[in-house]
């Protein structure tokens, strides 16, 4: 019984112990899978850029965006520097922001947000349409009725007074914006808005745009616009009509 028991114990130990060949096979399998994935991502012709899909363009062409992102077809998709591609697209004058993403298995996706005109600036006998940063979007031979005219001093692009005027256009009620004839922002601390019926809004500086717009909405509802009427919202807590 002693010898038989010892033999049984040895057999049980062999069955319960690890099989070195099985462990080796598992390691080789894992390494092979990793190598296959690396090859598929970096060396295979399957997961490479075959197409650049551009969306969100209107004033600029998809071809212009594709040239700016500057990624050659055949480049492994995993190797594309998405941030660098985005920065190059955002370097285009008419692009406000861009997103570059991988679209597996073989597409580079570029989503563009174009700059849009908010204001008009008189340049000689023509009008230049600009966005909130003063970037030139397009020119017009006639005064555009949908974009308020703004008057500022100095360079238009990156002009704080232009940004202030653009904030007013964004925040104010559409019914009010439609009445604006001129935003006089030559003094950024004393912005004045001339309306088509001869009334005037003394806006003050560029601070508290949302608060001033809300107060102005109330004042105009209680005291409709009229020639010679002045709405003073320069100090929101002391707003008045005269």
Short mmCIF file of C-alpha atoms in Angstrom, two decimals:
data_model
loop_
_atom_site.label_atom_id
_atom_site.label_comp_id
_atom_site.label_asym_id
_atom_site.label_seq_id
_atom_site.Cartn_x
_atom_site.Cartn_y
_atom_site.Cartn_z
CA UNK A 1 0.00 0.00 0.00
CA UNK A 2 2.87 2.36 0.81
CA UNK A 3 4.46 2.02 -2.65
CA UNK A 4 1.12 2.30 -4.45
CA UNK A 5 0.19 5.38 -2.44
CA UNK A 6 3.53 7.02 -3.24
CA UNK A 7 3.03 6.35 -6.95
CA UNK A 8 -0.44 7.83 -6.90
CA UNK A 9 0.83 10.93 -5.11
CA UNK A 10 3.57 11.43 -7.70
CA UNK A 11 1.08 11.11 -10.59
CA UNK A 12 -1.25 13.59 -8.92
CA UNK A 13 1.61 16.04 -8.45
CA UNK A 14 2.55 15.77 -12.14
CA UNK A 15 -1.01 16.43 -13.22
CA UNK A 16 -1.44 19.40 -10.85
CA UNK A 17 1.92 21.01 -11.72
CA UNK A 18 2.52 23.41 -14.62
CA UNK A 19 3.34 22.04 -18.03
CA UNK A 20 6.46 23.91 -19.26
CA UNK A 21 5.55 23.29 -22.92
CA UNK A 22 2.08 24.71 -22.39
CA UNK A 23 3.48 27.84 -20.73
CA UNK A 24 6.00 28.29 -23.54
CA UNK A 25 3.25 27.96 -26.15
CA UNK A 26 1.12 30.57 -24.36
CA UNK A 27 4.00 33.04 -24.27
CA UNK A 28 4.77 32.50 -27.95
CA UNK A 29 1.10 32.96 -28.82
CA UNK A 30 0.89 36.27 -26.95
CA UNK A 31 4.12 37.52 -28.55
CA UNK A 32 2.83 36.51 -31.99
CA UNK A 33 -0.44 38.35 -31.45
CA UNK A 34 1.38 41.49 -30.31
CA UNK A 35 3.67 41.36 -33.33
CA UNK A 36 0.68 40.86 -35.62
CA UNK A 37 -1.12 43.89 -34.14
CA UNK A 38 2.02 46.06 -34.42
CA UNK A 39 2.53 44.98 -38.01
CA UNK A 40 -1.13 45.61 -38.81
CA UNK A 41 -0.95 49.13 -37.39
CA UNK A 42 2.49 50.16 -38.60
CA UNK A 43 3.53 47.96 -41.47
CA UNK A 44 0.37 46.72 -43.12
CA UNK A 45 -1.18 48.42 -46.14
CA UNK A 46 -4.62 47.80 -44.67
CA UNK A 47 -4.76 50.54 -42.00
CA UNK A 48 -3.24 53.44 -43.92
CA UNK A 49 -4.72 56.79 -44.94
CA UNK A 50 -6.61 56.28 -48.18
CA UNK A 51 -9.06 59.14 -47.87
CA UNK A 52 -9.32 62.54 -46.12
CA UNK A 53 -12.97 63.32 -45.32
CA UNK A 54 -13.56 67.05 -44.79
CA UNK A 55 -16.81 68.41 -43.33
CA UNK A 56 -18.04 71.88 -42.33
CA UNK A 57 -16.67 73.86 -45.26
CA UNK A 58 -18.57 76.55 -47.10
CA UNK A 59 -16.33 79.49 -47.97
CA UNK A 60 -13.19 77.39 -48.27
CA UNK A 61 -12.78 74.24 -50.34
CA UNK A 62 -12.26 70.74 -49.03
CA UNK A 63 -9.16 70.54 -51.22
CA UNK A 64 -7.67 73.55 -49.43
CA UNK A 65 -8.27 71.90 -46.06
CA UNK A 66 -6.85 68.60 -47.28
CA UNK A 67 -3.72 70.38 -48.48
CA UNK A 68 -3.38 72.14 -45.12
CA UNK A 69 -3.68 68.98 -43.04
CA UNK A 70 -0.78 67.67 -45.16
CA UNK A 71 -0.99 63.92 -44.59
CA UNK A 72 0.07 61.73 -47.51
CA UNK A 73 -2.09 58.83 -48.56
CA UNK A 74 -0.43 55.59 -47.56
CA UNK A 75 0.66 56.94 -44.17
CA UNK A 76 -0.19 54.45 -41.40
CA UNK A 77 -3.25 55.90 -39.70
CA UNK A 78 -1.79 55.29 -36.24
CA UNK A 79 1.23 57.44 -37.10
CA UNK A 80 -0.73 60.57 -38.06
CA UNK A 81 -0.03 63.46 -35.69
CA UNK A 82 -3.59 64.64 -35.13
CA UNK A 83 -2.64 67.76 -33.16
CA UNK A 84 -0.17 68.94 -35.78
CA UNK A 85 -2.75 68.38 -38.52
CA UNK A 86 -5.35 70.36 -36.56
CA UNK A 87 -2.92 73.25 -36.02
CA UNK A 88 -2.14 73.42 -39.74
CA UNK A 89 -5.83 73.55 -40.64
CA UNK A 90 -6.51 76.21 -38.01
CA UNK A 91 -3.77 78.25 -39.66
CA UNK A 92 -6.11 78.89 -42.59
CA UNK A 93 -7.51 82.42 -42.44
CA UNK A 94 -11.16 81.41 -42.62
CA UNK A 95 -10.97 78.52 -40.13
CA UNK A 96 -11.99 79.28 -36.56
CA UNK A 97 -11.37 75.78 -35.22
CA UNK A 98 -10.80 72.25 -36.48
CA UNK A 99 -10.83 68.68 -35.23
CA UNK A 100 -8.78 65.89 -36.81
CA UNK A 101 -9.68 62.29 -35.96
CA UNK A 102 -8.89 58.78 -37.15
CA UNK A 103 -11.70 57.02 -38.96
CA UNK A 104 -10.74 53.37 -39.00
CA UNK A 105 -9.79 51.58 -41.07
CA UNK A 106 -8.48 54.04 -43.66
CA UNK A 107 -9.98 57.55 -43.32
CA UNK A 108 -8.67 60.73 -41.75
CA UNK A 109 -11.64 62.87 -40.64
CA UNK A 110 -11.32 66.66 -40.54
CA UNK A 111 -14.20 68.68 -39.05
CA UNK A 112 -13.98 72.41 -39.71
CA UNK A 113 -15.76 75.35 -38.07
CA UNK A 114 -15.43 78.34 -40.35
CA UNK A 115 -15.28 81.92 -39.22
CA UNK A 116 -18.55 83.74 -39.85
CA UNK A 117 -19.08 87.43 -40.45
CA UNK A 118 -20.64 89.40 -37.60
CA UNK A 119 -19.79 93.02 -38.38
CA UNK A 120 -19.23 95.33 -41.34
CA UNK A 121 -16.49 97.95 -41.53
CA UNK A 122 -16.46 100.76 -44.09
CA UNK A 123 -13.30 100.68 -46.21
CA UNK A 124 -13.40 103.48 -48.75
CA UNK A 125 -16.59 103.01 -50.73
CA UNK A 126 -16.85 99.32 -49.90
CA UNK A 127 -17.56 97.27 -46.79
CA UNK A 128 -15.44 94.57 -45.22
CA UNK A 129 -17.22 91.79 -43.34
CA UNK A 130 -15.28 90.55 -40.32
CA UNK A 131 -15.74 88.05 -37.52
CA UNK A 132 -15.40 88.69 -33.79
CA UNK A 133 -11.60 88.73 -34.03
CA UNK A 134 -11.66 91.25 -36.85
CA UNK A 135 -10.57 88.66 -39.40
CA UNK A 136 -11.62 89.57 -42.94
CA UNK A 137 -14.22 87.16 -44.28
CA UNK A 138 -15.33 88.86 -47.48
CA UNK A 139 -15.95 92.25 -49.08
CA UNK A 140 -19.17 93.84 -50.29
CA UNK A 141 -19.80 96.78 -52.59
CA UNK A 142 -23.04 97.60 -50.76
CA UNK A 143 -23.76 97.90 -47.07
CA UNK A 144 -24.96 94.50 -45.80
CA UNK A 145 -28.25 94.74 -43.98
CA UNK A 146 -27.62 91.69 -41.80
CA UNK A 147 -24.32 92.84 -40.25
CA UNK A 148 -24.13 96.01 -38.13
CA UNK A 149 -21.61 98.63 -39.12
CA UNK A 150 -18.85 99.19 -36.56
CA UNK A 151 -16.41 102.07 -36.24
CA UNK A 152 -13.07 101.53 -34.47
CA UNK A 153 -9.59 103.02 -34.39
CA UNK A 154 -6.37 101.19 -35.20
CA UNK A 155 -5.96 97.81 -36.85
CA UNK A 156 -9.18 95.86 -37.20
CA UNK A 157 -7.78 92.37 -36.64
CA UNK A 158 -7.27 91.46 -32.96
CA UNK A 159 -8.92 94.76 -31.99
CA UNK A 160 -10.54 94.63 -28.54
CA UNK A 161 -13.20 97.12 -29.62
CA UNK A 162 -14.20 94.82 -32.47
CA UNK A 163 -14.45 91.92 -30.03
CA UNK A 164 -16.64 94.03 -27.76
CA UNK A 165 -18.94 94.96 -30.66
CA UNK A 166 -19.13 91.31 -31.73
CA UNK A 167 -20.09 90.29 -28.18
CA UNK A 168 -22.95 92.78 -28.29
CA UNK A 169 -24.18 91.31 -31.57
CA UNK A 170 -24.01 87.78 -30.16
CA UNK A 171 -25.74 88.58 -26.86
CA UNK A 172 -28.34 91.18 -27.79
CA UNK A 173 -31.85 90.26 -28.99
CA UNK A 174 -32.13 89.70 -32.75
CA UNK A 175 -34.85 92.36 -32.92
CA UNK A 176 -32.40 94.87 -31.44
CA UNK A 177 -29.46 93.84 -33.64
CA UNK A 178 -31.67 94.30 -36.72
CA UNK A 179 -32.14 97.97 -35.76
CA UNK A 180 -28.46 98.81 -35.33
CA UNK A 181 -27.11 101.36 -37.77
CA UNK A 182 -23.71 101.85 -36.18
CA UNK A 183 -21.69 100.58 -33.23
CA UNK A 184 -19.31 103.42 -32.39
CA UNK A 185 -16.44 101.69 -30.58
CA UNK A 186 -13.70 104.23 -31.25
CA UNK A 187 -13.53 104.62 -27.47
CA UNK A 188 -13.74 101.03 -26.11
CA UNK A 189 -14.70 102.40 -22.68
CA UNK A 190 -17.64 104.41 -24.04
CA UNK A 191 -19.27 102.37 -26.79
CA UNK A 192 -22.38 103.91 -28.33
CA UNK A 193 -24.96 102.21 -30.53
CA UNK A 194 -27.02 104.19 -33.02
CA UNK A 195 -30.38 102.69 -34.02
CA UNK A 196 -32.21 103.21 -37.28
CA UNK A 197 -35.04 105.27 -35.76
CA UNK A 198 -32.69 107.82 -34.20
CA UNK A 199 -32.50 106.39 -30.68
CA UNK A 200 -29.16 105.76 -28.99
CA UNK A 201 -27.76 103.17 -26.59
CA UNK A 202 -24.90 104.24 -24.33
CA UNK A 203 -23.26 100.89 -23.77
CA UNK A 204 -20.16 101.86 -21.86
CA UNK A 205 -17.21 99.46 -21.82
CA UNK A 206 -17.02 95.86 -23.00
CA UNK A 207 -17.73 94.37 -19.57
CA UNK A 208 -20.95 92.66 -18.44
CA UNK A 209 -22.27 92.18 -21.98
CA UNK A 210 -24.86 89.58 -21.00
CA UNK A 211 -26.17 91.69 -18.09
CA UNK A 212 -26.42 94.82 -20.23
CA UNK A 213 -28.24 92.93 -22.98
CA UNK A 214 -30.79 91.61 -20.49
CA UNK A 215 -31.38 95.03 -18.97
CA UNK A 216 -31.65 96.65 -22.39
CA UNK A 217 -34.27 94.10 -23.40
CA UNK A 218 -36.39 95.12 -20.41
CA UNK A 219 -35.90 98.85 -20.98
CA UNK A 220 -36.86 98.61 -24.64
CA UNK A 221 -39.96 96.62 -23.78
CA UNK A 222 -41.10 99.20 -21.23
CA UNK A 223 -39.93 102.21 -23.26
CA UNK A 224 -40.10 101.50 -27.02
CA UNK A 225 -37.49 103.07 -29.24
CA UNK A 226 -38.12 106.57 -30.60
CA UNK A 227 -36.08 109.32 -32.18
CA UNK A 228 -33.93 111.05 -29.59
CA UNK A 229 -34.47 108.40 -26.90
CA UNK A 230 -31.34 107.33 -25.03
CA UNK A 231 -30.88 104.02 -23.20
CA UNK A 232 -27.99 104.17 -20.76
CA UNK A 233 -26.81 100.69 -19.68
CA UNK A 234 -23.17 101.65 -19.09
CA UNK A 235 -23.63 100.87 -15.39
CA UNK A 236 -26.11 97.96 -15.28
CA UNK A 237 -27.21 98.66 -11.68
CA UNK A 238 -28.03 102.26 -12.59
CA UNK A 239 -29.51 101.80 -16.06
CA UNK A 240 -31.90 104.51 -17.20
CA UNK A 241 -33.88 105.91 -20.11
CA UNK A 242 -33.94 109.57 -20.99
#
